[in-house]
């Protein structure tokens, strides 16, 4: 059986950083994100007796068998469905991969929804979120649209994402992914967070201040308070990066262009209200309201190190599509 799904990337306003269970991907802290309408992955999965092995083609490149995560994920879903057929997977994203732009979030969310349907299962959002989480933690948030919280839970069955507000609740919120010259990240978020948990002296400070950030962010979203949401998100991202920089050896995702954008956003704030956040890569995401979107994109694109901006409004959750990527 064949099925296709689309999923948007999501960018965290309150970050997930650190796993308490690396195999099940259970986080030390809950996180809150916005699902982003302009960054999308489409994935088709077919289980068939015609295939001798699992194969995956991601943006026109075949994954080798040692890129295990995708194949492990398919294996898990195959087992749940009690089927034996091998799978062909074809996936395309409309934005750069492995650059701290949440490509694994949209990737594993689309893969989960497509593979579950192709395996003949019908599951509620909660279960899809739990499955997606085991491919890539942040993927559990891309199952839902709008503003989303991944509750850390106490075990696998209660660690999943729930919607705080739908995509139409705060339509004017914009997340502008700002792509810098330097390409793929040097160290994966997976190994970056594992190292930070092990040896940054500031990781405990990260954890002890997270509940307050989460409470304040939920409240800022509910009351559509942009100054609050932007400033809490910015400070939260800086705290996360400080734990990375103080791990041994230090992890530094920032490039000169990253710092250039951060400084510019702070300087512009006098006449154009915007805030930044960064993930495990050099690109910066800049938040603003719709009324400032054009001007902000213009100013960002004039900066030396900026290659491209992708402007996102709150987007939809993952969904099945009838348009398959192969016959
Ligand atoms: O789900 P992963 O392994 O791609 O980790 C994502 C980690 C951050 O992007 C840095 C933070 C987050 O909450 O998305």
Short mmCIF file of C-alpha atoms and ligand atoms in Angstrom, two decimals:
data_model
loop_
_atom_site.label_atom_id
_atom_site.label_comp_id
_atom_site.label_asym_id
_atom_site.label_seq_id
_atom_site.Cartn_x
_atom_site.Cartn_y
_atom_site.Cartn_z
CA UNK A 1 0.00 0.00 0.00
CA UNK A 2 1.14 3.50 -0.79
CA UNK A 3 0.52 6.80 1.03
CA UNK A 4 1.84 10.37 0.88
CA UNK A 5 1.96 12.98 3.63
CA UNK A 6 2.97 16.61 3.93
CA UNK A 7 4.39 18.17 7.08
CA UNK A 8 5.67 21.63 7.92
CA UNK A 9 8.83 22.32 9.86
CA UNK A 10 8.47 23.91 13.28
CA UNK A 11 10.71 26.36 15.09
CA UNK A 12 10.87 26.20 18.87
CA UNK A 13 10.08 29.32 20.90
CA UNK A 14 11.09 27.42 24.04
CA UNK A 15 13.73 24.89 23.03
CA UNK A 16 14.06 21.18 23.64
CA UNK A 17 17.67 20.52 24.62
CA UNK A 18 18.75 17.28 26.27
CA UNK A 19 17.41 13.72 26.36
CA UNK A 20 16.78 11.81 29.57
CA UNK A 21 16.27 8.65 27.48
CA UNK A 22 18.29 8.60 24.26
CA UNK A 23 16.68 5.47 22.80
CA UNK A 24 13.06 6.54 23.27
CA UNK A 25 13.87 10.25 22.83
CA UNK A 26 12.37 11.45 26.09
CA UNK A 27 13.41 15.04 26.83
CA UNK A 28 14.56 16.61 30.08
CA UNK A 29 12.28 19.57 29.41
CA UNK A 30 9.00 20.40 27.67
CA UNK A 31 9.17 22.74 24.66
CA UNK A 32 6.90 25.09 22.69
CA UNK A 33 7.04 25.76 18.93
CA UNK A 34 5.33 27.35 15.98
CA UNK A 35 4.59 25.18 12.96
CA UNK A 36 5.88 27.10 9.92
CA UNK A 37 3.74 27.20 6.76
CA UNK A 38 6.48 27.90 4.19
CA UNK A 39 8.88 25.08 5.07
CA UNK A 40 7.45 21.76 3.98
CA UNK A 41 8.43 18.14 3.44
CA UNK A 42 6.41 15.76 1.25
CA UNK A 43 7.00 12.03 1.65
CA UNK A 44 5.59 9.00 -0.16
CA UNK A 45 5.94 5.52 1.36
CA UNK A 46 5.01 2.26 -0.33
CA UNK A 47 5.16 -1.17 1.30
CA UNK A 48 5.27 -3.88 -1.35
CA UNK A 49 6.35 -7.47 -1.96
CA UNK A 50 8.17 -6.17 -5.04
CA UNK A 51 10.90 -4.61 -2.89
CA UNK A 52 13.78 -6.74 -1.53
CA UNK A 53 15.13 -4.07 0.80
CA UNK A 54 14.04 -0.74 2.23
CA UNK A 55 15.22 2.21 0.15
CA UNK A 56 14.90 5.93 0.83
CA UNK A 57 15.54 8.75 -1.62
CA UNK A 58 15.70 12.11 0.12
CA UNK A 59 15.87 15.17 -2.14
CA UNK A 60 17.05 13.01 -5.06
CA UNK A 61 19.83 11.30 -3.07
CA UNK A 62 19.64 7.68 -1.99
CA UNK A 63 20.30 7.13 1.72
CA UNK A 64 22.91 4.50 2.46
CA UNK A 65 21.99 1.63 4.78
CA UNK A 66 24.17 3.10 7.55
CA UNK A 67 21.96 6.22 7.69
CA UNK A 68 19.91 4.12 10.04
CA UNK A 69 17.39 6.50 11.55
CA UNK A 70 14.97 6.47 8.63
CA UNK A 71 15.18 2.70 8.22
CA UNK A 72 14.80 2.10 11.96
CA UNK A 73 11.68 4.27 11.92
CA UNK A 74 10.15 2.33 9.03
CA UNK A 75 11.05 -0.93 10.80
CA UNK A 76 9.25 0.21 13.96
CA UNK A 77 6.07 1.11 12.05
CA UNK A 78 6.22 -2.16 10.07
CA UNK A 79 6.39 -4.08 13.34
CA UNK A 80 3.45 -2.15 14.84
CA UNK A 81 1.35 -2.99 11.77
CA UNK A 82 2.43 -6.64 11.77
CA UNK A 83 3.46 -6.58 8.11
CA UNK A 84 6.57 -7.95 6.38
CA UNK A 85 6.81 -5.99 3.10
CA UNK A 86 9.82 -3.76 2.47
CA UNK A 87 9.36 -0.08 1.76
CA UNK A 88 10.27 2.49 -0.84
CA UNK A 89 10.43 6.02 0.55
CA UNK A 90 10.77 9.18 -1.51
CA UNK A 91 10.93 12.53 0.25
CA UNK A 92 11.35 16.15 -0.84
CA UNK A 93 11.77 19.32 1.21
CA UNK A 94 11.54 22.86 -0.12
CA UNK A 95 14.28 24.23 2.20
CA UNK A 96 17.91 23.34 3.09
CA UNK A 97 18.49 20.16 5.16
CA UNK A 98 20.71 19.74 8.24
CA UNK A 99 21.27 23.45 8.74
CA UNK A 100 19.38 23.99 11.99
CA UNK A 101 16.16 24.59 10.07
CA UNK A 102 14.16 21.76 11.60
CA UNK A 103 14.33 19.55 8.50
CA UNK A 104 14.29 16.44 10.68
CA UNK A 105 11.07 17.71 12.29
CA UNK A 106 9.10 17.97 9.04
CA UNK A 107 10.95 14.93 7.67
CA UNK A 108 10.05 12.51 10.47
CA UNK A 109 6.52 13.94 10.84
CA UNK A 110 5.80 13.39 7.12
CA UNK A 111 7.50 9.97 7.19
CA UNK A 112 5.43 8.89 10.21
CA UNK A 113 2.06 9.97 8.79
CA UNK A 114 2.79 8.46 5.35
CA UNK A 115 4.25 5.19 6.67
CA UNK A 116 1.47 4.63 9.23
CA UNK A 117 -1.18 5.05 6.51
CA UNK A 118 0.79 2.96 3.99
CA UNK A 119 1.03 0.19 6.60
CA UNK A 120 -2.76 0.20 6.86
CA UNK A 121 -2.97 1.72 10.35
CA UNK A 122 -5.30 4.52 11.45
CA UNK A 123 -3.99 6.31 14.52
CA UNK A 124 -5.00 9.44 16.45
CA UNK A 125 -2.71 12.52 16.49
CA UNK A 126 -1.40 11.65 19.93
CA UNK A 127 -0.09 8.27 18.75
CA UNK A 128 1.37 9.80 15.57
CA UNK A 129 3.18 12.35 17.74
CA UNK A 130 4.61 9.60 19.97
CA UNK A 131 5.86 7.68 16.92
CA UNK A 132 7.31 10.79 15.21
CA UNK A 133 9.12 11.69 18.47
CA UNK A 134 11.10 8.45 18.25
CA UNK A 135 12.51 9.47 14.85
CA UNK A 136 13.50 13.00 15.90
CA UNK A 137 12.27 14.66 19.08
CA UNK A 138 11.16 17.91 17.49
CA UNK A 139 9.16 15.96 14.86
CA UNK A 140 6.45 15.21 17.43
CA UNK A 141 5.53 18.93 17.35
CA UNK A 142 5.17 19.03 13.53
CA UNK A 143 2.21 16.62 13.68
CA UNK A 144 0.13 19.60 14.87
CA UNK A 145 -0.42 23.05 13.41
CA UNK A 146 -0.22 26.53 14.94
CA UNK A 147 1.43 26.84 18.37
CA UNK A 148 2.32 23.54 19.98
CA UNK A 149 3.69 22.20 23.27
CA UNK A 150 5.61 18.94 23.60
CA UNK A 151 4.99 17.79 27.16
CA UNK A 152 8.05 15.99 28.43
CA UNK A 153 5.84 13.41 30.19
CA UNK A 154 6.94 10.73 32.61
CA UNK A 155 7.22 7.83 30.13
CA UNK A 156 6.96 7.22 26.37
CA UNK A 157 3.15 7.07 26.29
CA UNK A 158 2.68 10.54 27.80
CA UNK A 159 5.50 12.39 26.02
CA UNK A 160 3.77 13.92 22.99
CA UNK A 161 2.73 17.24 21.50
CA UNK A 162 -0.54 19.10 21.97
CA UNK A 163 -1.83 22.27 20.38
CA UNK A 164 -1.86 25.48 22.45
CA UNK A 165 -3.53 27.53 19.69
CA UNK A 166 -4.52 26.75 16.09
CA UNK A 167 -2.89 28.38 13.07
CA UNK A 168 -5.61 31.02 12.75
CA UNK A 169 -5.42 32.14 16.39
CA UNK A 170 -2.41 34.41 15.86
CA UNK A 171 -2.30 34.87 12.10
CA UNK A 172 0.00 37.91 12.18
CA UNK A 173 2.94 36.15 13.83
CA UNK A 174 5.87 35.70 11.43
CA UNK A 175 8.99 33.54 11.68
CA UNK A 176 11.58 34.54 9.10
CA UNK A 177 14.19 31.84 8.54
CA UNK A 178 17.32 33.72 7.55
CA UNK A 179 19.77 31.56 5.67
CA UNK A 180 23.45 32.47 5.96
CA UNK A 181 26.31 31.62 3.61
CA UNK A 182 27.82 28.81 5.66
CA UNK A 183 25.93 25.63 4.86
CA UNK A 184 25.40 22.43 6.83
CA UNK A 185 26.02 22.22 10.55
CA UNK A 186 29.20 20.62 11.83
CA UNK A 187 27.72 18.64 14.70
CA UNK A 188 24.26 17.07 14.87
CA UNK A 189 21.75 18.24 17.47
CA UNK A 190 21.73 14.64 18.70
CA UNK A 191 25.40 14.57 19.70
CA UNK A 192 25.39 18.27 20.63
CA UNK A 193 22.71 17.82 23.25
CA UNK A 194 24.17 14.62 24.59
CA UNK A 195 27.52 16.29 25.19
CA UNK A 196 25.92 19.35 26.80
CA UNK A 197 23.91 17.24 29.26
CA UNK A 198 27.08 15.37 30.23
CA UNK A 199 29.41 18.23 30.92
CA UNK A 200 28.13 21.81 30.73
CA UNK A 201 28.10 23.32 34.23
CA UNK A 202 25.20 25.52 33.07
CA UNK A 203 22.87 22.69 32.03
CA UNK A 204 21.33 22.67 35.51
CA UNK A 205 20.63 26.41 35.16
CA UNK A 206 18.90 25.71 31.84
CA UNK A 207 16.63 23.16 33.49
CA UNK A 208 15.88 25.18 36.60
CA UNK A 209 14.65 28.17 34.58
CA UNK A 210 12.64 26.31 31.94
CA UNK A 211 9.29 26.00 33.75
CA UNK A 212 9.03 29.75 34.10
CA UNK A 213 9.84 30.23 30.39
CA UNK A 214 7.17 27.68 29.44
CA UNK A 215 4.52 29.29 31.66
CA UNK A 216 5.27 32.77 30.38
CA UNK A 217 5.32 31.63 26.73
CA UNK A 218 1.95 29.83 27.01
CA UNK A 219 0.49 33.00 28.49
CA UNK A 220 2.08 35.23 25.79
CA UNK A 221 0.61 33.03 23.03
CA UNK A 222 -2.84 32.95 24.64
CA UNK A 223 -2.88 36.74 24.99
CA UNK A 224 -1.12 37.34 21.61
CA UNK A 225 1.49 39.44 23.37
CA UNK A 226 4.27 39.76 20.78
CA UNK A 227 6.79 41.69 22.90
CA UNK A 228 6.57 39.02 25.57
CA UNK A 229 6.68 36.01 23.21
CA UNK A 230 9.61 37.44 21.22
CA UNK A 231 11.72 38.44 24.18
CA UNK A 232 11.15 35.18 26.10
CA UNK A 233 12.00 33.14 22.97
CA UNK A 234 15.16 35.16 22.31
CA UNK A 235 16.44 34.81 25.86
CA UNK A 236 15.59 31.10 25.91
CA UNK A 237 17.64 30.51 22.74
CA UNK A 238 20.59 32.41 24.19
CA UNK A 239 20.45 30.30 27.35
CA UNK A 240 20.45 27.10 25.27
CA UNK A 241 23.45 28.25 23.23
CA UNK A 242 25.32 29.17 26.41
CA UNK A 243 25.00 25.58 27.64
CA UNK A 244 26.47 24.39 24.33
CA UNK A 245 29.35 26.86 24.34
CA UNK A 246 30.26 25.83 27.88
CA UNK A 247 30.31 22.09 27.18
CA UNK A 248 33.63 20.32 26.57
CA UNK A 249 34.74 20.54 23.82
CA UNK A 250 32.67 23.69 23.20
CA UNK A 251 29.94 23.61 20.58
CA UNK A 252 29.70 26.81 18.61
CA UNK A 253 27.06 26.83 15.89
CA UNK A 254 27.31 30.60 15.36
CA UNK A 255 29.15 31.98 12.34
CA UNK A 256 30.05 35.65 11.76
CA UNK A 257 26.78 36.11 9.84
CA UNK A 258 24.79 34.66 12.77
CA UNK A 259 26.19 37.33 15.08
CA UNK A 260 25.72 40.03 12.44
CA UNK A 261 21.99 39.23 12.24
CA UNK A 262 21.56 39.06 16.02
CA UNK A 263 23.20 42.46 16.45
CA UNK A 264 21.18 44.00 13.63
CA UNK A 265 17.88 42.73 15.03
CA UNK A 266 18.70 44.22 18.45
CA UNK A 267 19.70 47.55 16.90
CA UNK A 268 16.58 47.74 14.69
CA UNK A 269 14.30 47.09 17.64
CA UNK A 270 14.08 50.85 18.29
CA UNK A 271 11.91 51.33 15.20
CA UNK A 272 11.09 47.77 14.07
CA UNK A 273 10.12 45.25 16.71
CA UNK A 274 11.70 41.87 16.05
CA UNK A 275 13.45 39.14 18.04
CA UNK A 276 15.77 36.28 17.07
CA UNK A 277 16.10 32.62 17.87
CA UNK A 278 18.65 30.03 16.70
CA UNK A 279 18.77 26.23 16.75
CA UNK A 280 21.56 23.73 16.17
CA UNK A 281 23.02 25.53 13.17
CA UNK A 282 24.24 28.93 11.96
CA UNK A 283 20.92 30.19 10.53
CA UNK A 284 18.85 32.69 12.47
CA UNK A 285 15.07 32.84 12.67
CA UNK A 286 13.68 36.30 13.20
CA UNK A 287 10.21 36.87 14.65
CA UNK A 288 8.07 39.87 13.82
CA UNK A 289 4.46 40.85 13.23
CA UNK A 290 2.97 40.83 9.71
CA UNK A 291 2.96 44.63 9.46
CA UNK A 292 6.80 44.64 9.67
CA UNK A 293 7.45 41.53 7.57
CA UNK A 294 8.32 43.24 4.25
CA UNK A 295 10.59 45.85 5.78
CA UNK A 296 12.34 43.28 7.95
CA UNK A 297 12.96 40.86 5.04
CA UNK A 298 14.34 43.79 3.05
CA UNK A 299 16.72 44.82 5.84
CA UNK A 300 17.81 41.23 6.47
CA UNK A 301 18.56 40.59 2.79
CA UNK A 302 20.81 43.67 2.71
CA UNK A 303 23.11 42.19 5.37
CA UNK A 304 26.45 40.92 4.06
CA UNK A 305 26.17 37.29 5.22
CA UNK A 306 22.51 36.66 4.34
CA UNK A 307 21.75 34.47 1.33
CA UNK A 308 17.99 34.13 1.56
CA UNK A 309 14.97 34.66 3.80
CA UNK A 310 11.98 32.33 4.09
CA UNK A 311 9.01 34.03 5.71
CA UNK A 312 6.59 31.76 7.55
CA UNK A 313 3.15 32.27 9.10
CA UNK A 314 1.68 29.72 11.53
CA UNK A 315 1.07 26.58 9.44
CA UNK A 316 -1.01 23.40 9.42
CA UNK A 317 -0.24 20.09 11.03
CA UNK A 318 0.88 17.03 9.07
CA UNK A 319 -1.72 15.60 6.72
CA UNK A 320 -2.18 12.95 4.04
CA UNK A 321 -2.11 14.02 0.41
CA UNK A 322 -3.33 12.27 -2.74
CA UNK A 323 -0.36 13.38 -4.86
CA UNK A 324 2.29 10.67 -4.71
CA UNK A 325 5.96 11.35 -5.50
CA UNK A 326 6.29 8.11 -7.55
CA UNK A 327 3.96 5.79 -9.49
O1 LIG B 1 14.70 16.96 17.21
P1 LIG B 1 16.12 17.31 16.98
O2 LIG B 1 17.07 16.23 17.29
O3 LIG B 1 16.33 17.87 15.58
O4 LIG B 1 16.53 18.51 17.98
C1 LIG B 1 16.06 19.80 17.88
C2 LIG B 1 16.76 20.69 18.80
C3 LIG B 1 16.54 22.17 18.58
O5 LIG B 1 16.15 22.47 17.26
C4 LIG B 1 17.84 22.88 18.86
C5 LIG B 1 15.51 22.73 19.56
C6 LIG B 1 14.06 22.44 19.28
O6 LIG B 1 13.30 22.37 20.25
O7 LIG B 1 13.67 22.32 18.10
#
